[in-house]
Amino acid sequence: MSALTQTQINAFERDGYLVVDNVLSQDAVLEPVRQEYAALLDRWCLRWVAEGKLQASVAALSFEEQLIAVYESGLDYCQALDISLPPGAIEPDTPFHAGPAIFALIRSAPLLDCVSSLIGPELTSNPIQHVRIKPPQKLVDKAEVRSFITSTEWHQDRATALSEADNTQMITAWVAITDATVENGCLQVIPGSHREAIKHHCPLPQLGIPDKLLDGAQGVPIPVKSGGVVLFHPLTIHGSLSNHSSGIRWSFDLRYNVTGQATGRPMFPSFVVRSKVQPNSELHDAAVWEQMWLNTRSQLANQSPVQIHRWPADAEICA
Ligand SMILES: O=C(O)CCC(=O)C(=O)O
Ligand SMILES: [Fe+2]
């Protein structure tokens, strides 16, 4: 798999999204990510066991079983496993994960080839990025609203960035680690919605477009197999279904913007991931990338809470 065909580019421009199968190598890219996450979760489990919050027997389970056991024990793994810092107050020890396998995933050449086909060869890794490892919905608390755990409300990614990035050329690359199916909570999109303007979003209970501003019946589910990618435009209205399977649903959402344009999250670090005009501006060192996030955390730990979007909860349309 390399650059997109003209037919694929046309489909992206028409629909605002594109599913590309077999972008990421299982052996070279996804297996290292799985191993890195297994080791990461093992470390957290050891800590929780030592703190008396988790039964010691959990250590012997598979990643998926561990994750589910951790969730059922009432432990919050979302930020511990995420690949970004959170909004709001940041502490000197707020956890996050910026490991070498994630850096390699972000830099994966076939993935960058796809993105370059849509926005050109000068690419910055945008810091609006997350892992979502969703447990079976039957285990999820009825009051749960976070899109790291349960279904994701209809929204446009442009609304998750500050308005400084409203004209930024950006692509979301949603990477399937497990197969994403209608049953386990794949993405859904409203085809062609990227041709409309940014919609009003409400921040609560989860950032999303109020029902009265869209017709969710136009949504189509977009299943994709492990190693495949969904690419979408920042104005494409999308969300996800809930996980009605008995296993986890695991994805990463990565973003890329044209270098030099605003990222929409200026307090978090971005880096040049590919450049044709200035190849030596590319960052190739995973340790430097991790250090950028560590430095950001130190700086933000002494500051007022991080505001990541523009949407007030008291807007009339949100009532
Ligand atoms: O995976 C999900 O549930 C939502 C992901 C999403 O909204 C995104 O990748 O922009
Ligand atoms: Fe999104």
mmCIF file of C-alpha atoms and ligand atoms in Angstrom:
data_model
loop_
_atom_site.group_PDB
_atom_site.id
_atom_site.type_symbol
_atom_site.label_atom_id
_atom_site.label_comp_id
_atom_site.label_asym_id
_atom_site.label_seq_id
_atom_site.Cartn_x
_atom_site.Cartn_y
_atom_site.Cartn_z
ATOM 1 C CA MET A 1 0.000 0.000 0.000
ATOM 2 C CA SER A 2 1.322 3.409 -0.789
ATOM 3 C CA ALA A 3 -0.099 6.676 -2.071
ATOM 4 C CA LEU A 4 -3.798 6.859 -2.791
ATOM 5 C CA THR A 5 -5.146 6.429 -6.321
ATOM 6 C CA GLN A 6 -6.976 9.273 -8.043
ATOM 7 C CA THR A 7 -10.202 7.314 -7.568
ATOM 8 C CA GLN A 8 -9.578 7.189 -3.809
ATOM 9 C CA ILE A 9 -8.740 10.897 -3.691
ATOM 10 C CA ASN A 10 -11.945 11.685 -5.594
ATOM 11 C CA ALA A 11 -13.956 9.549 -3.181
ATOM 12 C CA PHE A 12 -12.393 11.369 -0.214
ATOM 13 C CA GLU A 13 -13.243 14.744 -1.741
ATOM 14 C CA ARG A 14 -16.808 13.651 -2.468
ATOM 15 C CA ASP A 15 -17.564 11.907 0.836
ATOM 16 C CA GLY A 16 -15.198 13.581 3.329
ATOM 17 C CA TYR A 17 -13.773 10.222 4.361
ATOM 18 C CA LEU A 18 -12.009 7.211 2.947
ATOM 19 C CA VAL A 19 -11.413 3.699 4.259
ATOM 20 C CA VAL A 20 -8.026 2.298 3.265
ATOM 21 C CA ASP A 21 -7.355 -1.352 4.029
ATOM 22 C CA ASN A 22 -3.983 -2.852 4.954
ATOM 23 C CA VAL A 23 -2.062 0.379 5.491
ATOM 24 C CA LEU A 24 -0.083 -0.653 8.556
ATOM 25 C CA SER A 25 2.138 -3.703 8.656
ATOM 26 C CA GLN A 26 1.085 -6.164 11.369
ATOM 27 C CA ASP A 27 4.643 -7.360 11.900
ATOM 28 C CA ALA A 28 6.574 -4.120 11.588
ATOM 29 C CA VAL A 29 4.184 -1.606 13.161
ATOM 30 C CA LEU A 30 1.157 -3.065 14.959
ATOM 31 C CA GLU A 31 2.831 -5.945 16.793
ATOM 32 C CA PRO A 32 5.366 -3.556 18.423
ATOM 33 C CA VAL A 33 2.445 -1.312 19.444
ATOM 34 C CA ARG A 34 0.629 -4.279 21.004
ATOM 35 C CA GLN A 35 3.785 -5.340 22.830
ATOM 36 C CA GLU A 36 4.475 -1.823 24.064
ATOM 37 C CA TYR A 37 0.911 -1.570 25.396
ATOM 38 C CA ALA A 38 1.089 -5.025 27.005
ATOM 39 C CA ALA A 39 4.234 -3.954 28.882
ATOM 40 C CA LEU A 40 2.654 -0.607 29.779
ATOM 41 C CA LEU A 41 -0.494 -2.209 31.164
ATOM 42 C CA ASP A 42 1.615 -4.795 33.025
ATOM 43 C CA ARG A 43 3.474 -1.965 34.762
ATOM 44 C CA TRP A 44 0.229 -0.264 35.736
ATOM 45 C CA CYS A 45 -1.250 -3.538 36.979
ATOM 46 C CA LEU A 46 1.804 -4.181 39.175
ATOM 47 C CA ARG A 47 1.370 -0.734 40.651
ATOM 48 C CA TRP A 48 -2.356 -1.194 41.262
ATOM 49 C CA VAL A 49 -1.742 -4.625 42.803
ATOM 50 C CA ALA A 50 0.910 -3.086 45.097
ATOM 51 C CA GLU A 51 -1.565 -0.368 46.073
ATOM 52 C CA GLY A 52 -4.169 -3.016 46.907
ATOM 53 C CA LYS A 53 -6.524 -1.824 44.162
ATOM 54 C CA LEU A 54 -6.291 -4.885 41.935
ATOM 55 C CA GLN A 55 -6.107 -8.632 42.517
ATOM 56 C CA ALA A 56 -2.636 -10.084 41.952
ATOM 57 C CA SER A 57 -4.039 -12.798 39.644
ATOM 58 C CA VAL A 58 -4.727 -10.147 36.983
ATOM 59 C CA ALA A 59 -1.011 -9.985 36.205
ATOM 60 C CA ALA A 60 -1.163 -13.399 34.507
ATOM 61 C CA LEU A 61 -4.000 -12.493 32.109
ATOM 62 C CA SER A 62 -3.803 -11.511 28.430
ATOM 63 C CA PHE A 63 -3.859 -7.801 27.537
ATOM 64 C CA GLU A 64 -7.544 -7.895 26.701
ATOM 65 C CA GLU A 65 -8.482 -9.787 29.864
ATOM 66 C CA GLN A 66 -6.291 -7.494 31.963
ATOM 67 C CA LEU A 67 -7.870 -4.405 30.483
ATOM 68 C CA ILE A 68 -11.360 -5.701 31.205
ATOM 69 C CA ALA A 69 -10.376 -6.771 34.742
ATOM 70 C CA VAL A 70 -8.866 -3.326 35.384
ATOM 71 C CA TYR A 71 -12.063 -1.685 34.169
ATOM 72 C CA GLU A 72 -14.235 -3.989 36.275
ATOM 73 C CA SER A 73 -12.102 -3.153 39.327
ATOM 74 C CA GLY A 74 -13.167 0.458 38.931
ATOM 75 C CA LEU A 75 -9.698 1.666 37.934
ATOM 76 C CA ASP A 76 -9.404 4.415 35.373
ATOM 77 C CA TYR A 77 -6.856 3.445 32.729
ATOM 78 C CA CYS A 78 -7.767 6.061 30.101
ATOM 79 C CA GLN A 79 -5.162 8.706 30.866
ATOM 80 C CA ALA A 80 -2.536 6.135 31.890
ATOM 81 C CA LEU A 81 -2.662 4.656 28.387
ATOM 82 C CA ASP A 82 -3.360 7.770 26.346
ATOM 83 C CA ILE A 83 -0.867 9.279 23.904
ATOM 84 C CA SER A 84 -1.600 12.876 24.866
ATOM 85 C CA LEU A 85 -1.990 14.971 27.975
ATOM 86 C CA PRO A 86 -5.557 15.665 29.122
ATOM 87 C CA PRO A 87 -7.499 18.927 29.101
ATOM 88 C CA GLY A 88 -7.929 20.747 32.394
ATOM 89 C CA ALA A 89 -5.477 20.659 35.267
ATOM 90 C CA ILE A 90 -2.169 18.943 34.571
ATOM 91 C CA GLU A 91 -0.052 17.602 37.440
ATOM 92 C CA PRO A 92 3.740 17.048 37.422
ATOM 93 C CA ASP A 93 2.982 13.301 37.301
ATOM 94 C CA THR A 94 -0.105 13.208 35.063
ATOM 95 C CA PRO A 95 0.482 9.950 33.187
ATOM 96 C CA PHE A 96 0.599 9.578 29.398
ATOM 97 C CA HIS A 97 2.349 7.270 26.978
ATOM 98 C CA ALA A 98 4.779 8.403 24.279
ATOM 99 C CA GLY A 99 6.710 5.226 23.531
ATOM 100 C CA PRO A 100 8.847 4.307 20.514
ATOM 101 C CA ALA A 101 6.246 2.002 18.946
ATOM 102 C CA ILE A 102 3.733 4.868 18.955
ATOM 103 C CA PHE A 103 6.313 7.195 17.441
ATOM 104 C CA ALA A 104 6.919 4.575 14.716
ATOM 105 C CA LEU A 105 3.163 4.287 14.138
ATOM 106 C CA ILE A 106 2.839 8.068 13.728
ATOM 107 C CA ARG A 107 5.808 8.032 11.311
ATOM 108 C CA SER A 108 4.750 4.934 9.367
ATOM 109 C CA ALA A 109 5.596 5.655 5.714
ATOM 110 C CA PRO A 110 2.507 4.031 4.120
ATOM 111 C CA LEU A 111 0.290 6.053 6.460
ATOM 112 C CA LEU A 112 2.128 9.292 5.640
ATOM 113 C CA ASP A 113 1.861 8.432 1.935
ATOM 114 C CA CYS A 114 -1.936 8.299 2.274
ATOM 115 C CA VAL A 115 -2.081 11.605 4.144
ATOM 116 C CA SER A 116 0.350 13.257 1.685
ATOM 117 C CA SER A 117 -1.945 12.265 -1.168
ATOM 118 C CA LEU A 118 -4.607 14.491 0.421
ATOM 119 C CA ILE A 119 -2.719 17.497 1.882
ATOM 120 C CA GLY A 120 0.734 17.355 0.327
ATOM 121 C CA PRO A 121 4.249 16.435 1.410
ATOM 122 C CA GLU A 122 4.840 18.957 4.240
ATOM 123 C CA LEU A 123 3.371 17.179 7.237
ATOM 124 C CA THR A 124 3.312 17.947 10.933
ATOM 125 C CA SER A 125 2.181 15.433 13.528
ATOM 126 C CA ASN A 126 -0.695 17.225 15.257
ATOM 127 C CA PRO A 127 -0.846 16.685 19.038
ATOM 128 C CA ILE A 128 -4.609 16.026 19.058
ATOM 129 C CA GLN A 129 -4.221 12.261 19.267
ATOM 130 C CA HIS A 130 -5.662 9.494 21.398
ATOM 131 C CA VAL A 131 -5.847 5.812 22.072
ATOM 132 C CA ARG A 132 -9.311 4.367 22.638
ATOM 133 C CA ILE A 133 -9.534 0.908 24.123
ATOM 134 C CA LYS A 134 -13.215 0.384 24.771
ATOM 135 C CA PRO A 135 -14.486 -2.384 27.030
ATOM 136 C CA PRO A 136 -17.707 -4.270 26.249
ATOM 137 C CA GLN A 137 -20.642 -1.912 26.714
ATOM 138 C CA LYS A 138 -22.411 -4.452 28.939
ATOM 139 C CA LEU A 139 -19.750 -3.755 31.590
ATOM 140 C CA VAL A 140 -19.927 0.012 31.215
ATOM 141 C CA ASP A 141 -21.581 2.127 33.890
ATOM 142 C CA LYS A 142 -24.844 3.683 32.646
ATOM 143 C CA ALA A 143 -23.569 7.117 33.649
ATOM 144 C CA GLU A 144 -20.340 6.821 31.625
ATOM 145 C CA VAL A 145 -20.028 9.541 28.983
ATOM 146 C CA ARG A 146 -16.358 9.521 27.960
ATOM 147 C CA SER A 147 -15.620 8.649 24.355
ATOM 148 C CA PHE A 148 -12.567 6.720 25.545
ATOM 149 C CA ILE A 149 -14.913 4.126 27.028
ATOM 150 C CA THR A 150 -18.341 4.398 25.436
ATOM 151 C CA SER A 151 -19.787 5.508 22.078
ATOM 152 C CA THR A 152 -18.718 8.832 20.578
ATOM 153 C CA GLU A 153 -21.277 11.578 19.890
ATOM 154 C CA TRP A 154 -21.614 13.181 16.459
ATOM 155 C CA HIS A 155 -18.942 15.841 16.074
ATOM 156 C CA GLN A 156 -16.459 17.437 13.712
ATOM 157 C CA ASP A 157 -12.779 17.216 14.634
ATOM 158 C CA ARG A 158 -12.366 20.886 13.779
ATOM 159 C CA ALA A 159 -14.463 21.566 16.872
ATOM 160 C CA THR A 160 -11.995 19.696 19.073
ATOM 161 C CA ALA A 161 -9.271 22.211 18.140
ATOM 162 C CA LEU A 162 -9.054 25.898 19.019
ATOM 163 C CA SER A 163 -10.390 28.325 16.403
ATOM 164 C CA GLU A 164 -6.820 29.319 15.494
ATOM 165 C CA ALA A 165 -6.838 26.126 13.380
ATOM 166 C CA ASP A 166 -10.136 26.735 11.585
ATOM 167 C CA ASN A 167 -8.322 27.175 8.278
ATOM 168 C CA THR A 168 -5.681 24.531 8.863
ATOM 169 C CA GLN A 169 -5.470 21.714 6.355
ATOM 170 C CA MET A 170 -5.681 18.685 8.582
ATOM 171 C CA ILE A 171 -6.456 14.998 8.226
ATOM 172 C CA THR A 172 -7.579 12.582 10.912
ATOM 173 C CA ALA A 173 -6.165 9.085 10.509
ATOM 174 C CA TRP A 174 -8.153 6.606 12.567
ATOM 175 C CA VAL A 175 -6.138 3.417 12.903
ATOM 176 C CA ALA A 176 -7.807 0.087 13.707
ATOM 177 C CA ILE A 177 -5.748 -2.119 16.028
ATOM 178 C CA THR A 178 -8.536 -4.645 16.562
ATOM 179 C CA ASP A 179 -11.006 -5.084 13.698
ATOM 180 C CA ALA A 180 -13.643 -2.372 14.066
ATOM 181 C CA THR A 181 -17.102 -3.767 13.341
ATOM 182 C CA VAL A 182 -20.705 -2.626 13.648
ATOM 183 C CA GLU A 183 -20.930 -4.966 16.618
ATOM 184 C CA ASN A 184 -17.884 -3.700 18.511
ATOM 185 C CA GLY A 185 -18.413 0.002 17.888
ATOM 186 C CA CYS A 186 -16.809 1.137 14.632
ATOM 187 C CA LEU A 187 -16.921 4.750 13.483
ATOM 188 C CA GLN A 188 -19.961 6.142 11.705
ATOM 189 C CA VAL A 189 -19.950 9.179 9.411
ATOM 190 C CA ILE A 190 -22.364 11.451 7.601
ATOM 191 C CA PRO A 191 -21.048 11.309 4.017
ATOM 192 C CA GLY A 192 -20.560 14.709 2.381
ATOM 193 C CA SER A 193 -20.972 16.618 5.650
ATOM 194 C CA HIS A 194 -17.481 18.137 5.224
ATOM 195 C CA ARG A 195 -18.931 20.493 2.625
ATOM 196 C CA GLU A 196 -20.880 22.311 5.335
ATOM 197 C CA ALA A 197 -19.494 24.856 7.801
ATOM 198 C CA ILE A 198 -18.447 24.106 11.337
ATOM 199 C CA LYS A 199 -21.501 23.332 13.483
ATOM 200 C CA HIS A 200 -22.146 24.522 16.984
ATOM 201 C CA HIS A 201 -20.915 21.953 19.518
ATOM 202 C CA CYS A 202 -21.916 21.498 23.128
ATOM 203 C CA PRO A 203 -19.299 20.364 25.621
ATOM 204 C CA LEU A 204 -21.529 18.270 27.880
ATOM 205 C CA PRO A 205 -22.049 15.480 28.623
ATOM 206 C CA GLN A 206 -19.589 14.740 25.807
ATOM 207 C CA LEU A 207 -18.425 17.229 23.157
ATOM 208 C CA GLY A 208 -20.918 16.888 20.327
ATOM 209 C CA ILE A 209 -23.362 18.508 17.924
ATOM 210 C CA PRO A 210 -26.861 18.974 19.401
ATOM 211 C CA ASP A 211 -29.417 16.574 17.852
ATOM 212 C CA LYS A 212 -31.468 19.440 16.454
ATOM 213 C CA LEU A 213 -28.556 20.511 14.231
ATOM 214 C CA LEU A 214 -28.159 17.222 12.372
ATOM 215 C CA ASP A 215 -29.904 14.184 11.008
ATOM 216 C CA GLY A 216 -28.186 11.182 12.557
ATOM 217 C CA ALA A 217 -30.234 8.876 10.319
ATOM 218 C CA GLN A 218 -27.896 9.870 7.474
ATOM 219 C CA GLY A 219 -24.985 8.249 9.290
ATOM 220 C CA VAL A 220 -23.315 5.184 7.838
ATOM 221 C CA PRO A 221 -21.150 2.773 9.849
ATOM 222 C CA ILE A 222 -17.616 2.297 8.556
ATOM 223 C CA PRO A 223 -16.140 -1.014 9.625
ATOM 224 C CA VAL A 224 -12.432 -1.502 9.003
ATOM 225 C CA LYS A 225 -10.104 -4.410 9.631
ATOM 226 C CA SER A 226 -7.038 -4.313 11.869
ATOM 227 C CA GLY A 227 -4.253 -2.491 10.038
ATOM 228 C CA GLY A 228 -6.691 -0.452 8.010
ATOM 229 C CA VAL A 229 -7.210 3.275 8.379
ATOM 230 C CA VAL A 230 -10.144 5.659 8.092
ATOM 231 C CA LEU A 231 -9.037 9.061 6.805
ATOM 232 C CA PHE A 232 -11.314 12.000 7.291
ATOM 233 C CA HIS A 233 -11.635 15.719 6.744
ATOM 234 C CA PRO A 234 -11.830 17.952 9.856
ATOM 235 C CA LEU A 235 -15.387 19.013 9.027
ATOM 236 C CA THR A 236 -16.746 15.502 8.392
ATOM 237 C CA ILE A 237 -19.413 14.738 10.968
ATOM 238 C CA HIS A 238 -18.637 11.430 12.643
ATOM 239 C CA GLY A 239 -19.062 9.479 15.851
ATOM 240 C CA SER A 240 -18.929 5.864 16.868
ATOM 241 C CA LEU A 241 -21.257 3.062 17.878
ATOM 242 C CA SER A 242 -21.021 1.322 21.229
ATOM 243 C CA ASN A 243 -19.167 -1.916 21.772
ATOM 244 C CA HIS A 244 -21.699 -4.744 21.921
ATOM 245 C CA SER A 245 -19.088 -7.477 21.573
ATOM 246 C CA SER A 246 -17.509 -9.330 24.473
ATOM 247 C CA GLY A 247 -13.983 -8.081 23.666
ATOM 248 C CA ILE A 248 -12.189 -4.755 23.537
ATOM 249 C CA ARG A 249 -12.369 -2.304 20.606
ATOM 250 C CA TRP A 250 -8.971 -0.688 20.164
ATOM 251 C CA SER A 251 -8.055 2.255 17.910
ATOM 252 C CA PHE A 252 -5.702 5.188 17.725
ATOM 253 C CA ASP A 253 -6.772 8.500 16.266
ATOM 254 C CA LEU A 254 -3.839 10.456 14.858
ATOM 255 C CA ARG A 255 -3.874 13.771 13.076
ATOM 256 C CA TYR A 256 -1.625 15.524 10.609
ATOM 257 C CA ASN A 257 -1.623 19.111 9.417
ATOM 258 C CA VAL A 258 0.286 21.082 6.819
ATOM 259 C CA THR A 259 3.515 22.286 8.444
ATOM 260 C CA GLY A 260 3.457 25.929 9.477
ATOM 261 C CA GLN A 261 -0.317 26.051 9.941
ATOM 262 C CA ALA A 262 -1.856 26.287 13.423
ATOM 263 C CA THR A 263 -2.349 22.925 15.142
ATOM 264 C CA GLY A 264 -5.303 24.091 17.224
ATOM 265 C CA ARG A 265 -3.624 22.896 20.412
ATOM 266 C CA PRO A 266 -0.587 25.163 20.687
ATOM 267 C CA MET A 267 0.179 24.231 24.298
ATOM 268 C CA PHE A 268 0.977 20.649 23.220
ATOM 269 C CA PRO A 269 4.015 19.647 21.131
ATOM 270 C CA SER A 270 3.894 19.021 17.400
ATOM 271 C CA PHE A 271 6.743 17.970 15.124
ATOM 272 C CA VAL A 272 7.598 17.731 11.444
ATOM 273 C CA VAL A 273 6.922 14.141 10.505
ATOM 274 C CA ARG A 274 7.679 14.486 6.784
ATOM 275 C CA SER A 275 9.179 17.233 4.638
ATOM 276 C CA LYS A 276 10.155 17.326 1.000
ATOM 277 C CA VAL A 277 11.513 20.901 1.071
ATOM 278 C CA GLN A 278 13.456 20.498 4.318
ATOM 279 C CA PRO A 279 14.064 16.817 4.981
ATOM 280 C CA ASN A 280 16.394 17.572 7.886
ATOM 281 C CA SER A 281 13.525 19.226 9.770
ATOM 282 C CA GLU A 282 11.936 15.785 10.231
ATOM 283 C CA LEU A 283 12.090 14.301 13.703
ATOM 284 C CA HIS A 284 13.340 10.709 13.683
ATOM 285 C CA ASP A 285 14.163 10.239 17.361
ATOM 286 C CA ALA A 286 11.452 8.744 19.571
ATOM 287 C CA ALA A 287 13.254 9.794 22.750
ATOM 288 C CA VAL A 288 13.235 13.441 21.670
ATOM 289 C CA TRP A 289 9.508 13.192 21.020
ATOM 290 C CA GLU A 290 8.829 11.727 24.458
ATOM 291 C CA GLN A 291 10.961 14.480 26.004
ATOM 292 C CA MET A 292 8.867 17.128 24.232
ATOM 293 C CA TRP A 293 5.764 15.775 25.978
ATOM 294 C CA LEU A 294 7.584 15.529 29.320
ATOM 295 C CA ASN A 295 8.716 19.147 29.009
ATOM 296 C CA THR A 296 5.194 20.231 28.105
ATOM 297 C CA ARG A 297 3.845 18.452 31.165
ATOM 298 C CA SER A 298 6.371 20.181 33.441
ATOM 299 C CA GLN A 299 5.500 23.570 32.005
ATOM 300 C CA LEU A 300 1.730 23.101 32.181
ATOM 301 C CA ALA A 301 1.810 21.638 35.694
ATOM 302 C CA ASN A 302 2.456 25.101 37.069
ATOM 303 C CA GLN A 303 -0.182 26.855 35.009
ATOM 304 C CA SER A 304 -3.925 27.346 34.898
ATOM 305 C CA PRO A 305 -6.013 24.451 33.499
ATOM 306 C CA VAL A 306 -5.654 23.763 29.789
ATOM 307 C CA GLN A 307 -8.599 24.909 27.698
ATOM 308 C CA ILE A 308 -8.733 22.748 24.569
ATOM 309 C CA HIS A 309 -11.916 23.928 22.856
ATOM 310 C CA ARG A 310 -14.110 26.988 22.421
ATOM 311 C CA TRP A 311 -17.576 25.692 23.349
ATOM 312 C CA PRO A 312 -19.346 27.146 26.404
ATOM 313 C CA ALA A 313 -21.667 24.809 28.309
ATOM 314 C CA ASP A 314 -24.207 27.580 28.916
ATOM 315 C CA ALA A 315 -24.901 28.378 25.239
ATOM 316 C CA GLU A 316 -28.640 28.574 24.574
ATOM 317 C CA ILE A 317 -28.530 25.806 21.968
ATOM 318 C CA CYS A 318 -27.076 23.448 24.574
ATOM 319 C CA ALA A 319 -29.982 23.809 26.988
HETATM 320 O O1 LIG B 1 -13.034 6.122 18.044
HETATM 321 C C1 LIG B 1 -13.971 6.840 18.416
HETATM 322 O O2 LIG B 1 -14.881 6.429 19.122
HETATM 323 C C2 LIG B 1 -14.043 8.257 17.986
HETATM 324 C C3 LIG B 1 -12.839 8.726 17.280
HETATM 325 C C4 LIG B 1 -12.931 10.108 16.751
HETATM 326 O O3 LIG B 1 -13.836 10.855 16.938
HETATM 327 C C5 LIG B 1 -11.816 10.564 15.942
HETATM 328 O O4 LIG B 1 -10.919 9.753 15.649
HETATM 329 O O5 LIG B 1 -11.794 11.740 15.569
HETATM 330 FE FE FE B 2 -13.417 12.763 16.043
#
